[in-house]
Structure formats: structure tokens, C-alpha cells
PDB file of C-alpha atoms in Angstrom:
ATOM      1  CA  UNK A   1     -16.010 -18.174 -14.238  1.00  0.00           C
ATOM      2  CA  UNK A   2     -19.023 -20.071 -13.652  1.00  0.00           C
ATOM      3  CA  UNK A   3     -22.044 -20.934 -16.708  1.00  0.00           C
ATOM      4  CA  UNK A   4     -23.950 -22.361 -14.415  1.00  0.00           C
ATOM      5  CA  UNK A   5     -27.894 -20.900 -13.764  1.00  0.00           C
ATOM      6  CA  UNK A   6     -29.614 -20.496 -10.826  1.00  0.00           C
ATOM      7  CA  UNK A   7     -32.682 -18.956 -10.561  1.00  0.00           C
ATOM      8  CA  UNK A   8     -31.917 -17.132 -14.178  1.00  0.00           C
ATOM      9  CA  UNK A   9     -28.456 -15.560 -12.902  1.00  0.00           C
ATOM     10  CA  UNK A  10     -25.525 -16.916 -13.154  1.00  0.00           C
ATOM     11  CA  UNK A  11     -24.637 -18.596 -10.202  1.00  0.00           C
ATOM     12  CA  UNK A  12     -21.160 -16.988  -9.473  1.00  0.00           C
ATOM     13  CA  UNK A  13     -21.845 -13.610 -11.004  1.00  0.00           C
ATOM     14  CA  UNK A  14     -20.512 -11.129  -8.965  1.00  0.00           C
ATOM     15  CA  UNK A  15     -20.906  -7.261  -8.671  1.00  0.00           C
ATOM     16  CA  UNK A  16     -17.385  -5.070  -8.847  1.00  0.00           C
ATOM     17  CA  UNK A  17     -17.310  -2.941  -5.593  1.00  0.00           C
ATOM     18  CA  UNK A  18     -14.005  -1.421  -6.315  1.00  0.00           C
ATOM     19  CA  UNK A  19     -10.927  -1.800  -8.423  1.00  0.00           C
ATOM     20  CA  UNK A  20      -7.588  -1.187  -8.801  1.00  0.00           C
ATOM     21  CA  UNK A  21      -5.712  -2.958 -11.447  1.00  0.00           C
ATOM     22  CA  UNK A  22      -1.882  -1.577 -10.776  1.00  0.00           C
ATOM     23  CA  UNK A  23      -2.333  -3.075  -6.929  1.00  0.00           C
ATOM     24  CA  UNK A  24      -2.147  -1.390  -3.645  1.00  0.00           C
ATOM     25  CA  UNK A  25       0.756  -2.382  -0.949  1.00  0.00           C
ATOM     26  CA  UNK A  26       0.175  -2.501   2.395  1.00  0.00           C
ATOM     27  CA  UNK A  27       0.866   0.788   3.708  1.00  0.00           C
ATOM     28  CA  UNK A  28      -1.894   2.102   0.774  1.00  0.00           C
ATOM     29  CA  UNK A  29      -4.564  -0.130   2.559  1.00  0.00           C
ATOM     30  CA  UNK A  30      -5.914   1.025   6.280  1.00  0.00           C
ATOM     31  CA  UNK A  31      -8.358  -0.512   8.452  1.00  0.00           C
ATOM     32  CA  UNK A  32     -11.225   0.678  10.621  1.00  0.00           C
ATOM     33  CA  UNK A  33     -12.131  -1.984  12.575  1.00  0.00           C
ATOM     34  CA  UNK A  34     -15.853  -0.738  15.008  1.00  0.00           C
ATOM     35  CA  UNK A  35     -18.603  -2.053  15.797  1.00  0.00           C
ATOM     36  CA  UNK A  36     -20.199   0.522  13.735  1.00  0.00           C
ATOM     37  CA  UNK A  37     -19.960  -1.791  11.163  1.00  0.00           C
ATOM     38  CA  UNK A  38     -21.237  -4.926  13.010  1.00  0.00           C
ATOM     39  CA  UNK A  39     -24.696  -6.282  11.487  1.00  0.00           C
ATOM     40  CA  UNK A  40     -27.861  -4.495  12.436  1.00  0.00           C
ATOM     41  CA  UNK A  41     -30.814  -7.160  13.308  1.00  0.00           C
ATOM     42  CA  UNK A  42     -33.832  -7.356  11.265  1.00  0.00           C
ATOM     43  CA  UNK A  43     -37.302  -6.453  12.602  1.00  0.00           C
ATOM     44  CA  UNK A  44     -38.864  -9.406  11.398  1.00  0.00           C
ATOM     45  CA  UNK A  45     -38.512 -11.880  14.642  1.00  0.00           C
ATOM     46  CA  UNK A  46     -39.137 -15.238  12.335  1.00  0.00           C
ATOM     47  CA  UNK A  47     -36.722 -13.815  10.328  1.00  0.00           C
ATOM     48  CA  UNK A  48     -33.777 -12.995  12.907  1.00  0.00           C
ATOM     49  CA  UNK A  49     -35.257 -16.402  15.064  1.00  0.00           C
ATOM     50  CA  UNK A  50     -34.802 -18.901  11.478  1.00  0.00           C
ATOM     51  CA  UNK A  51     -30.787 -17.839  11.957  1.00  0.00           C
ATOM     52  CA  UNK A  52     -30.564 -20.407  14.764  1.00  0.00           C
ATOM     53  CA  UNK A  53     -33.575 -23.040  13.411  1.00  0.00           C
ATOM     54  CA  UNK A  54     -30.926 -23.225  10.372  1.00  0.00           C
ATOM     55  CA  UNK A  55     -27.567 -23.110  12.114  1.00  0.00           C
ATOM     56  CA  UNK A  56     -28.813 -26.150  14.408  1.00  0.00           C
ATOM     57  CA  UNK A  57     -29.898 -27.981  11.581  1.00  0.00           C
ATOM     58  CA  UNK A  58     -26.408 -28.182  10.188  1.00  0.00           C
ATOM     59  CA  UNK A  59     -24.823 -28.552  13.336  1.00  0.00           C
ATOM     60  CA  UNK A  60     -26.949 -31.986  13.036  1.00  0.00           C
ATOM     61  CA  UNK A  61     -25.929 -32.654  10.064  1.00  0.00           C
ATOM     62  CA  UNK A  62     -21.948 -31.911  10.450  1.00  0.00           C
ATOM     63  CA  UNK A  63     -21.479 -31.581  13.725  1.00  0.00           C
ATOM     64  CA  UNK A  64     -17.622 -30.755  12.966  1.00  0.00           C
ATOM     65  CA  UNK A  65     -18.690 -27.463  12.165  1.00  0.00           C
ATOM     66  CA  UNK A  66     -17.217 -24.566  14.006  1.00  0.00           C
ATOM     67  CA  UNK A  67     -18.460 -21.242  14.931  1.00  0.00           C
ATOM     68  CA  UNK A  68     -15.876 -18.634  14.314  1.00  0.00           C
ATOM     69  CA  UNK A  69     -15.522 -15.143  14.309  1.00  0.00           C
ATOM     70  CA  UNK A  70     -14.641 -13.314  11.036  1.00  0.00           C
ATOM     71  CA  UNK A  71     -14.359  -9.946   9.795  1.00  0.00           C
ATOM     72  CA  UNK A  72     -17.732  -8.005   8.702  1.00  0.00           C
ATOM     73  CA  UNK A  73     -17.142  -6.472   5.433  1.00  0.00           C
ATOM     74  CA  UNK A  74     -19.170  -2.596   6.166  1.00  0.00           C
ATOM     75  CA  UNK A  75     -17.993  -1.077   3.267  1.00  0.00           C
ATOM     76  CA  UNK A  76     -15.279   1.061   2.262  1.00  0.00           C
ATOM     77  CA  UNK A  77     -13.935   4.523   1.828  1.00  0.00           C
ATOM     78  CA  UNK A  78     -11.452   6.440  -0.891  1.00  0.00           C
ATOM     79  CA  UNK A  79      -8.876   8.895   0.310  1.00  0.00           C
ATOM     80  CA  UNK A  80      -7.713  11.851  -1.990  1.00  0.00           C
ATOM     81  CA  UNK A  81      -4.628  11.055  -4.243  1.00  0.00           C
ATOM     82  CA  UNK A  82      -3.913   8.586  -6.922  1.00  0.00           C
ATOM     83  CA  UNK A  83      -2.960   5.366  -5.103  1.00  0.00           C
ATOM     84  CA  UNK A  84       0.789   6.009  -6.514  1.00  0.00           C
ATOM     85  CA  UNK A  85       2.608   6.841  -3.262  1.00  0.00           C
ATOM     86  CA  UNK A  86       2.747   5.445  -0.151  1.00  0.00           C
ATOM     87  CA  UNK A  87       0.079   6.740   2.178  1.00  0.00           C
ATOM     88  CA  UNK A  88      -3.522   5.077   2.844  1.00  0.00           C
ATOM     89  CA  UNK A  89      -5.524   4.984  -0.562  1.00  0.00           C
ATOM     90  CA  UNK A  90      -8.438   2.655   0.402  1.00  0.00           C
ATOM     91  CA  UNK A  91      -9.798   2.056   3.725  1.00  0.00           C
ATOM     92  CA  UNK A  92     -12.013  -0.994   4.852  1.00  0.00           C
ATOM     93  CA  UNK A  93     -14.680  -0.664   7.142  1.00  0.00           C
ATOM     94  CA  UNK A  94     -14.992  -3.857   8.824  1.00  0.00           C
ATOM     95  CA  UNK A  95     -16.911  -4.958  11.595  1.00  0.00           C
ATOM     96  CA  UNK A  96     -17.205  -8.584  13.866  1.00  0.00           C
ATOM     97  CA  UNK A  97     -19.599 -11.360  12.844  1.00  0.00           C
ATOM     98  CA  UNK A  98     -19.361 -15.203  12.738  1.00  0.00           C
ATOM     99  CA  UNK A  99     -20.004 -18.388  11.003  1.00  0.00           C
ATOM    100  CA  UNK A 100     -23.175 -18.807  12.445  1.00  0.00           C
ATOM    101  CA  UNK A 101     -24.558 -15.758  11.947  1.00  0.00           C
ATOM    102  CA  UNK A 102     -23.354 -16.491   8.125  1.00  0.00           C
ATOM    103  CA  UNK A 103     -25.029 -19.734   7.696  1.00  0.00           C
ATOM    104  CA  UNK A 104     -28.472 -18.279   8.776  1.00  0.00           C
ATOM    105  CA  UNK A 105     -28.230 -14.798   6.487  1.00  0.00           C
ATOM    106  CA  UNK A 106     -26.165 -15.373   3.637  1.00  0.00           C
ATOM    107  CA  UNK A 107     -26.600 -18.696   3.225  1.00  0.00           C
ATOM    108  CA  UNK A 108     -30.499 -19.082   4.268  1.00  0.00           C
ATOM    109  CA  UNK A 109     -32.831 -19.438   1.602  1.00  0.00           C
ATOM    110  CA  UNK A 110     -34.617 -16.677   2.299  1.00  0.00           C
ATOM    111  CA  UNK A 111     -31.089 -14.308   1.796  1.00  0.00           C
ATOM    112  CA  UNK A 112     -32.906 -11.820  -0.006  1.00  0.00           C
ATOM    113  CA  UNK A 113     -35.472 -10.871   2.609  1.00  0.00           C
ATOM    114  CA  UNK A 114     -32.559 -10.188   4.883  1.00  0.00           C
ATOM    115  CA  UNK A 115     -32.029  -6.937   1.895  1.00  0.00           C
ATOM    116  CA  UNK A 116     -32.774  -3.364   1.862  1.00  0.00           C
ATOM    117  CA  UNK A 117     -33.807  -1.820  -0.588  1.00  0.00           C
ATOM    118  CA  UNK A 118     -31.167   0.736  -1.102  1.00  0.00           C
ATOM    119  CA  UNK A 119     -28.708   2.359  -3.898  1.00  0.00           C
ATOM    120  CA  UNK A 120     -26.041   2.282  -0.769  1.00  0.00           C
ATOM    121  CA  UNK A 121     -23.956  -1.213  -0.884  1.00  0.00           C
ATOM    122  CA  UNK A 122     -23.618  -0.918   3.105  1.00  0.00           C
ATOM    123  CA  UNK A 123     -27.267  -0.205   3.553  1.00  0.00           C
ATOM    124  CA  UNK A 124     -28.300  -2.923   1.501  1.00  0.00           C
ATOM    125  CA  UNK A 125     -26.683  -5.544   3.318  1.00  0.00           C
ATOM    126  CA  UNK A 126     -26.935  -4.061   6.584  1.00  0.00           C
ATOM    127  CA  UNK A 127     -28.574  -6.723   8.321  1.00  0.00           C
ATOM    128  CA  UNK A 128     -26.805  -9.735   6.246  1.00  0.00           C
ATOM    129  CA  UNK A 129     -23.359 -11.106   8.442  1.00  0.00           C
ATOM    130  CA  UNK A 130     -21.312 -10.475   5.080  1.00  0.00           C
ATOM    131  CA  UNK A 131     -18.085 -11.933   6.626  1.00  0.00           C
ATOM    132  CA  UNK A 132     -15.113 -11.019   4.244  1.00  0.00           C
ATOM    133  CA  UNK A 133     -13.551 -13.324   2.208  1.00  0.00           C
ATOM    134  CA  UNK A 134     -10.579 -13.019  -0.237  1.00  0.00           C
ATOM    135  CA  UNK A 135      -8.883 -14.899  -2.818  1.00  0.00           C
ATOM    136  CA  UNK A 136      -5.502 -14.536  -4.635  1.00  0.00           C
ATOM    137  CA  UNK A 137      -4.722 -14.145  -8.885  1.00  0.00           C
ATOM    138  CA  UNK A 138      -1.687 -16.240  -8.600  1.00  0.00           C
ATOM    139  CA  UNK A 139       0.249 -16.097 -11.748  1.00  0.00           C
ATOM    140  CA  UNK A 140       3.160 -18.542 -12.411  1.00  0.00           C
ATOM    141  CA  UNK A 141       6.303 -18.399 -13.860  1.00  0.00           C
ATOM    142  CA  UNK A 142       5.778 -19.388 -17.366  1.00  0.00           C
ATOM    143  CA  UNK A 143       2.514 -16.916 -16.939  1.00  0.00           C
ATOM    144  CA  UNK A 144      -0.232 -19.404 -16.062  1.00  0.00           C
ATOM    145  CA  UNK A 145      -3.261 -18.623 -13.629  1.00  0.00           C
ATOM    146  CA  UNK A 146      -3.800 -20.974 -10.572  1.00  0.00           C
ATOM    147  CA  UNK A 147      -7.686 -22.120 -10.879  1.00  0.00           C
ATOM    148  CA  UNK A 148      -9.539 -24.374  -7.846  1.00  0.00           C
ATOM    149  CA  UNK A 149     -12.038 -26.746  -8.399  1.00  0.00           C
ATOM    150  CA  UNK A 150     -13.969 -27.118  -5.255  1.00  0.00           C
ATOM    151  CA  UNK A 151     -14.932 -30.442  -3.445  1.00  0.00           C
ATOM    152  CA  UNK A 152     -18.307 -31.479  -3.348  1.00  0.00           C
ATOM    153  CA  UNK A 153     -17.995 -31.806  -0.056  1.00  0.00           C
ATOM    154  CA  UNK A 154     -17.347 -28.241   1.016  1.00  0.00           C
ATOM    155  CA  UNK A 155     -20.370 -26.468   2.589  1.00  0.00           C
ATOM    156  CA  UNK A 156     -20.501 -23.460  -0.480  1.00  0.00           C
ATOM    157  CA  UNK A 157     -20.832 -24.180  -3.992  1.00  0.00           C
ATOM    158  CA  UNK A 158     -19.334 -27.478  -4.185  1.00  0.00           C
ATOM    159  CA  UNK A 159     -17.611 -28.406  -7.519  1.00  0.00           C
ATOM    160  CA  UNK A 160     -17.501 -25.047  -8.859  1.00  0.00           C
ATOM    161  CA  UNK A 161     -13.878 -23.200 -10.018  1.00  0.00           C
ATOM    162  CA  UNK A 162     -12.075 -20.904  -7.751  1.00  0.00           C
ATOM    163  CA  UNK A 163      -9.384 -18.547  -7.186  1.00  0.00           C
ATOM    164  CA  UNK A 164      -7.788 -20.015  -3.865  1.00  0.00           C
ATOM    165  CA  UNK A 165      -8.665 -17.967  -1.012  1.00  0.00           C
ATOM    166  CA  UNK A 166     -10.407 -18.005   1.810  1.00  0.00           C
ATOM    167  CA  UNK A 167     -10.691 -15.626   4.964  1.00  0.00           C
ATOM    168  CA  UNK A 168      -9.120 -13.273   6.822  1.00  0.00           C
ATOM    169  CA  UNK A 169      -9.027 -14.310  10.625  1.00  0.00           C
ATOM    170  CA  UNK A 170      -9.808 -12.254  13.579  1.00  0.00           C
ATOM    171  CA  UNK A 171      -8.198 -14.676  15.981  1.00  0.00           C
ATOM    172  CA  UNK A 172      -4.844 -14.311  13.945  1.00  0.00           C
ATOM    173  CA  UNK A 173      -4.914 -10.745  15.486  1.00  0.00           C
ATOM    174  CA  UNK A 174      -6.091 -11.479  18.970  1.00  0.00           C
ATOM    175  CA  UNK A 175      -9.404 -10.631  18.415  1.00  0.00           C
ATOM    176  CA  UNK A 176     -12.577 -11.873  19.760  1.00  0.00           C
ATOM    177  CA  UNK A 177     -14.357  -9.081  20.484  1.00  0.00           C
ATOM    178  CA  UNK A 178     -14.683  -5.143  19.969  1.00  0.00           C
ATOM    179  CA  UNK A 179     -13.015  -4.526  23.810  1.00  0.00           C
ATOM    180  CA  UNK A 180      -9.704  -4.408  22.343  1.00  0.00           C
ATOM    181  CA  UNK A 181     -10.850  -1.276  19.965  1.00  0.00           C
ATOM    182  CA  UNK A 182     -12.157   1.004  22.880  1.00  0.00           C
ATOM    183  CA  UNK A 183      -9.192   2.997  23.498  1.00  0.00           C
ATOM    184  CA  UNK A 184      -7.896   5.133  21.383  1.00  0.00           C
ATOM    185  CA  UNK A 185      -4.008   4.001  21.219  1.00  0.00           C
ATOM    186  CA  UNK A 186      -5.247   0.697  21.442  1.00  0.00           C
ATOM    187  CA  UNK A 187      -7.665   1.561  18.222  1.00  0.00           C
ATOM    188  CA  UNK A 188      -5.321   2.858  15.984  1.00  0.00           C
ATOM    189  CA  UNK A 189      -2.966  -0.746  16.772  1.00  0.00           C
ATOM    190  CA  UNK A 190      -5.879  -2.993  16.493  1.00  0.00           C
ATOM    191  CA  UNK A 191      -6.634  -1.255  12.920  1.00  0.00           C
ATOM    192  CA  UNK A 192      -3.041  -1.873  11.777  1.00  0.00           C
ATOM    193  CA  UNK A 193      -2.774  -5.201  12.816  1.00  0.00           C
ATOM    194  CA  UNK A 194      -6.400  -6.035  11.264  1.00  0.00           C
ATOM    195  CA  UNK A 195      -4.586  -4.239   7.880  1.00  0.00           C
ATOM    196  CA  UNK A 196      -1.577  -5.945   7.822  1.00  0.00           C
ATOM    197  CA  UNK A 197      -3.633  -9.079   8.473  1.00  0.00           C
ATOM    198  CA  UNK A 198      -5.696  -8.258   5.094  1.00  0.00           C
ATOM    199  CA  UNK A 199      -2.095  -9.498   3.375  1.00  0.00           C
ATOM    200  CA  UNK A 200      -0.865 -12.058   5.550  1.00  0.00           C
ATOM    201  CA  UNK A 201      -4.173 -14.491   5.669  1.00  0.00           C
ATOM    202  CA  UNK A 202      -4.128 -14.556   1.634  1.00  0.00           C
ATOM    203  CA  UNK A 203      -0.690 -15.822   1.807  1.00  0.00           C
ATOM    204  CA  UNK A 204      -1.917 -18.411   4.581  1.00  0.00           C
ATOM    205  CA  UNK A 205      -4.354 -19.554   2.431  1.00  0.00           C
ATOM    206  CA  UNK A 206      -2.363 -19.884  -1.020  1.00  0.00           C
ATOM    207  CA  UNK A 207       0.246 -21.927   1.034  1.00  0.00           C
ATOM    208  CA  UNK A 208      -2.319 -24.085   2.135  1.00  0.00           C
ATOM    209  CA  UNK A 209      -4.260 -24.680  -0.442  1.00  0.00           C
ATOM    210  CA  UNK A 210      -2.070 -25.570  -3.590  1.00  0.00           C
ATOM    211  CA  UNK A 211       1.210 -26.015  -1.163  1.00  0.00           C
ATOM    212  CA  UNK A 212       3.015 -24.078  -2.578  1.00  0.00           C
ATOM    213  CA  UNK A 213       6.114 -22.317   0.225  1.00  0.00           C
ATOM    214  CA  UNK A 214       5.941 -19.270   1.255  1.00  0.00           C
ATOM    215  CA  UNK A 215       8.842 -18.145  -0.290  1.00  0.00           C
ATOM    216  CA  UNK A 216       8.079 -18.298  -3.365  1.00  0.00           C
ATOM    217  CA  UNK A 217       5.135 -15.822  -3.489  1.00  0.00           C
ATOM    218  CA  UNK A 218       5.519 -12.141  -3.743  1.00  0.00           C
ATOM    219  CA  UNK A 219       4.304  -9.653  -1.764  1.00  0.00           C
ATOM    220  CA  UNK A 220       0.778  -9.448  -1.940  1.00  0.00           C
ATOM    221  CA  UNK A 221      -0.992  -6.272  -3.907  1.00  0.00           C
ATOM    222  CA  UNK A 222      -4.349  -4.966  -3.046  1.00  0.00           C
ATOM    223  CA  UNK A 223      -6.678  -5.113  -6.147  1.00  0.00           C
ATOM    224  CA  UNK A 224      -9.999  -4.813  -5.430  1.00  0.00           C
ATOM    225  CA  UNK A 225     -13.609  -5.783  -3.778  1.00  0.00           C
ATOM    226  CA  UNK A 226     -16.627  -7.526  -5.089  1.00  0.00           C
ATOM    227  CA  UNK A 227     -19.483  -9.137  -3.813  1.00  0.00           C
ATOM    228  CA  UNK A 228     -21.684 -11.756  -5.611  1.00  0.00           C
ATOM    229  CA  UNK A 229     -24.754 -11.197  -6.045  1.00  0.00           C
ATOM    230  CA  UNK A 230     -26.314 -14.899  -5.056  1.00  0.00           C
ATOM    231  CA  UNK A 231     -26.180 -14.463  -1.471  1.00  0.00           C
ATOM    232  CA  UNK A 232     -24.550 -10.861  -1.524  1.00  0.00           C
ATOM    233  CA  UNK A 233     -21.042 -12.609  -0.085  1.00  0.00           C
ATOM    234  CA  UNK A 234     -18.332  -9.860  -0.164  1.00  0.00           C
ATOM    235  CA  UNK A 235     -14.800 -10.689  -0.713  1.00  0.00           C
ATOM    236  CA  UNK A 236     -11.230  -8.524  -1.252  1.00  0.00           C
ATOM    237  CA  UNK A 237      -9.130 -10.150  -4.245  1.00  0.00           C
ATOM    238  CA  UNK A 238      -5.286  -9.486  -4.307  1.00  0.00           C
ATOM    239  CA  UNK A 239      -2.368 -10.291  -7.272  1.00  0.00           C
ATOM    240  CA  UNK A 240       0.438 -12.438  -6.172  1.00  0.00           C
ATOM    241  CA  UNK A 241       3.338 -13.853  -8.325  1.00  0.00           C
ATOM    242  CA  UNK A 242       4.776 -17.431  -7.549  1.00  0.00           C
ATOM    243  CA  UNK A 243       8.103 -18.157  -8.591  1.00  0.00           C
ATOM    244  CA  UNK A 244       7.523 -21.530 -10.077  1.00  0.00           C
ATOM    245  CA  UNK A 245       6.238 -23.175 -13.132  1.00  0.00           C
ATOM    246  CA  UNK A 246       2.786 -24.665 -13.115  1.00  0.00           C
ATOM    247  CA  UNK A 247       4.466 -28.281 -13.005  1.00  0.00           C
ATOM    248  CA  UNK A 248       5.764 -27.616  -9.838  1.00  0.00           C
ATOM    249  CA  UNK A 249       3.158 -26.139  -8.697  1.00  0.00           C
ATOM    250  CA  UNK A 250       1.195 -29.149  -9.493  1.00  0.00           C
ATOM    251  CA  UNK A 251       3.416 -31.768  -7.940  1.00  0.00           C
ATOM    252  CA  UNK A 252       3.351 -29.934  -4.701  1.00  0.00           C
ATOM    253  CA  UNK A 253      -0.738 -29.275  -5.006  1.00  0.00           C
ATOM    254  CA  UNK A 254      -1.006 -33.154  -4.108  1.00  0.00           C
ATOM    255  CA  UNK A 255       0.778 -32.715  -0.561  1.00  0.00           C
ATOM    256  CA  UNK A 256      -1.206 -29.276   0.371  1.00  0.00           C
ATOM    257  CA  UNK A 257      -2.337 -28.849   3.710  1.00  0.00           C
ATOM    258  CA  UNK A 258      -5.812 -28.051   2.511  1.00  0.00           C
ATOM    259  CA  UNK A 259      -6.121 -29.841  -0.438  1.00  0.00           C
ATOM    260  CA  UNK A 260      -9.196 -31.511   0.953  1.00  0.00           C
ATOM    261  CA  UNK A 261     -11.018 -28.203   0.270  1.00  0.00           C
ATOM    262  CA  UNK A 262     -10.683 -28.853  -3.691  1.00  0.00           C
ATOM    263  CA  UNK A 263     -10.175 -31.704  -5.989  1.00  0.00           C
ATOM    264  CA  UNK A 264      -7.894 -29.942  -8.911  1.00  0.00           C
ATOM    265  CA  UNK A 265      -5.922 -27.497  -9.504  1.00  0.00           C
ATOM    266  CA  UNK A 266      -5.603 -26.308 -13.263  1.00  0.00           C
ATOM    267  CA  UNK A 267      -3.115 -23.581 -14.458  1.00  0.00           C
ATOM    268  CA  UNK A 268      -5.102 -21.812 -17.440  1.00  0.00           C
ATOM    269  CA  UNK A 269      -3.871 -18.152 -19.561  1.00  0.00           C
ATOM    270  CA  UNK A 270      -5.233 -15.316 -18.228  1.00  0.00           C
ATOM    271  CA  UNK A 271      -7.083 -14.871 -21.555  1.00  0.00           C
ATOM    272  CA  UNK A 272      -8.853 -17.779 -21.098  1.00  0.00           C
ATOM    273  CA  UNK A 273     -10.460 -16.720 -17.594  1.00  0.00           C
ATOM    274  CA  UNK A 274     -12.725 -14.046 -19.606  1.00  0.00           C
TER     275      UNK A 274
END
């Protein structure tokens, strides 16, 4: 959505990973969740060492800031079969990382040295902490689509439009690190819970950010990855349909839980987005 230029690209530009316009439900999305897909160090010590150097510089700055875990996005993988029935159709390979370790790769000026050169997505970003995000196409009643516009006080492109979103939390699953994953019974729970968790955070995070109740959303469909290419952030987007009108919507936006994140909320055709 963005027109803004940085650096001759558009700022917001993003590269399609994988799509699936008629929507995946829950059982059609697995989860392996290894430290296989945790980020691999660079070589370059000043490299790996300005991680820190620019972590405690914001910590100086903010000093509310928090450092979380989140998922690692590692890439993904395609099983046989349309997507039409029931069984797994797309799995996520996904890893542990956190904020931190965020700040200082895919945030740190120097992002692009942290790339390989590589025709392989995974390979690429291999040593970037590429925590997944995600972010919801909520369409209203009278057929409206629910755009952000982000505060300028938010620590990633401030003032720019959004779909609301955000991420997908390990500690909603019990997870802080990969000792839970060691077994194998205890493996193949952890990856359903980390799947099912894929749905429930991006209804956590429409709730809270335009306030809208729960029960009013549908359930959740699965339709796609991309990851932008400033900074190489990869995110999971999902279609969800909210039983009210945009008025409503917009009357309860002013009491939302994180409203603080954004400073409008616009309801716009779908036309318009493109």
C-alpha cells in the first residue's frame, strides 16, 4: 500500500512467498517447530557483536522495551493434493528467536550484510532473526476492508498503513525454549499447539487492535506468506470476516485495547487497496 521511497524501492514492497486465495483451515496448516530452523550466526564477529551495540542503544532510549521470544519464520513446505480436503496442505518451518536478536538483524542498518547470496528464500535469510509476523484482511459487512494507520510512535515504520496484525506468541503455547520439542510425543503436541496458535494470535490481535469482540469474526483462513523486501521481515496473512458494518467497527476502534499502536482506522473497497 505504501508510495513511499526509500533507497529507490518502495518502502513496503513486499515479495509473495506463497499464496492461496480460497484459504486454508486449520487442520490444512501443520507446524514443525526445531531448532533446525533457529538462526545460524554470521562469521563476521563486528557483525554478530553490532546486534548487542544496537539493542543497548535502544534499551537507552526506551527502556520499556521488552525482549521476547517469537517464532522464526525457516521457510515452508507443500504437501501433495489440492488444498481442498482436510489434511495438512502447507507446513511452516519455524524456529525460536527474539526481539533482540530482531532489532540488531532486521532492523540494523546494515540488514543486508546479514544476506546470502542465494536463489533459496531460507538460505538467504539464514542468519537474519526473521521472527514471523501476521496480519488479517478483515472484510466488513457492507464489504469494506479494515486499513491501520500506524503511530509515529511505534518502533517500525511509523505512520505508514496496515493490515492489523501483529505476532504469533511462543509464550501463548508454553514455550520458551526448544526442551519442550525433544521427545517425540511431546514434538508432534508442541507442533499442533504452535499450529493452532498460527489462528488464534491473529484473532488476538484483530480484537485488540480495532476492538472489535471476538464473536463477531469468523474463523480464520490461511492465505498466504510474504516477506518485504526492506529488511527481509516475513509475515503469514489470513482472511477473516467481521459481522459488522464499518460504523460499528469504528465506534468501537476508539475503546481498543491497542489502539495506541495506530492513530486511524479507515474502511476502504477492496478495489481500492490495488
Amino acid at each position: 500500500m505504501e508510495k513511499e521511497e526509500i533507497d529507490g524501492c518502495s518502502s513496503l514492497a513486499y515479495k509473495l512467498l506463497f499464496s492461496c486465495p480460497f484459504g486454508l483451515s486449520p487442520p490444512q496448516l501443520s507446524v514443525v517447530f526445531d531448532e533446525s530452523y533457529d538462526r545460524i550466526p554470521h562469521s563476521d564477529i563486528n557483525l554478530e557483536n553490532s546486534i548487542s551495540q544496537i539493542w543497548d542503544l535502544r534499551v537507552q532510549k526506551n527502556a520499556s522495551l521488552f525482549n521476547g521470544k517469537k517464532f522464526r519464520y525457516g521457510g515452508y513446505s507443500q504437501n501433495s493434493g489440492d488444498g481442498s480436503n482436510q489434511e495438512s496442505y502447507v507446513c511452516l518451518h519455524l524456529g525460536l528467536t527474539d526481539y533482540r536478536t530482531f532489532v540488531g538483524t532486521n532492523l540494523n542498518p546494515s540488514w543486508e550484510k546479514f544476506l546470502v547470496t542465494s536463489e533459496d528464500d531460507s538460505t538467504q535469510c539464514q542468519h537474519t532473526s526473521s521472527p514471523l509476523g501476521n496480519a488479517a484482511i478483515v472484510e466488513t459487512s457492507d464489504k469494506k476492508i479494515v486499513v491501520l494507520q500506524r503511530s509515529n510512535n511505534v518502533g517500525e515504520f511509523p505512520g505508514h498503513f496496515v493490515f492489523p496484525g501483529g505476532h504469533p506468541e511462543p509464550q501463548e503455547v508454553g514455550i520458551e525454549t526448544h526442551e519442550y520439542s525433544k521427545d517425540s510425543k511431546d514434538s508432534e503436541l508442541v507442533n499442533k499447539r504452535v499450529s493452532q496458535e498460527m489462528f488464534d494470535s491473529i484473532i488476538r490481535e484483530v480484537v485488540e487492535e480495532i476492538g472489535v469482540p471476538t464473536t463477531s469474526l469468523s474463523d480464520p483462513l490461511f492465505i498466504g506468506i510474504s516477506r518485504r523486501v526492506l529488511n527481509v521481515r516475513p509475515a503469514i496473512f489470513f482472511f477473516i470476516k467481521c459481522s459488522l458494518q464499518s460504523k460499528e467497527i469504528q465506534q468501537l476502534y476508539s475503546n481498543a485495547q491497542d489502539g495506541y499502536e495506530s492513530t486511524q482506522l479507515y474502511t476502504v473497497s477492496m478495489q481500492s487497496l490495488w
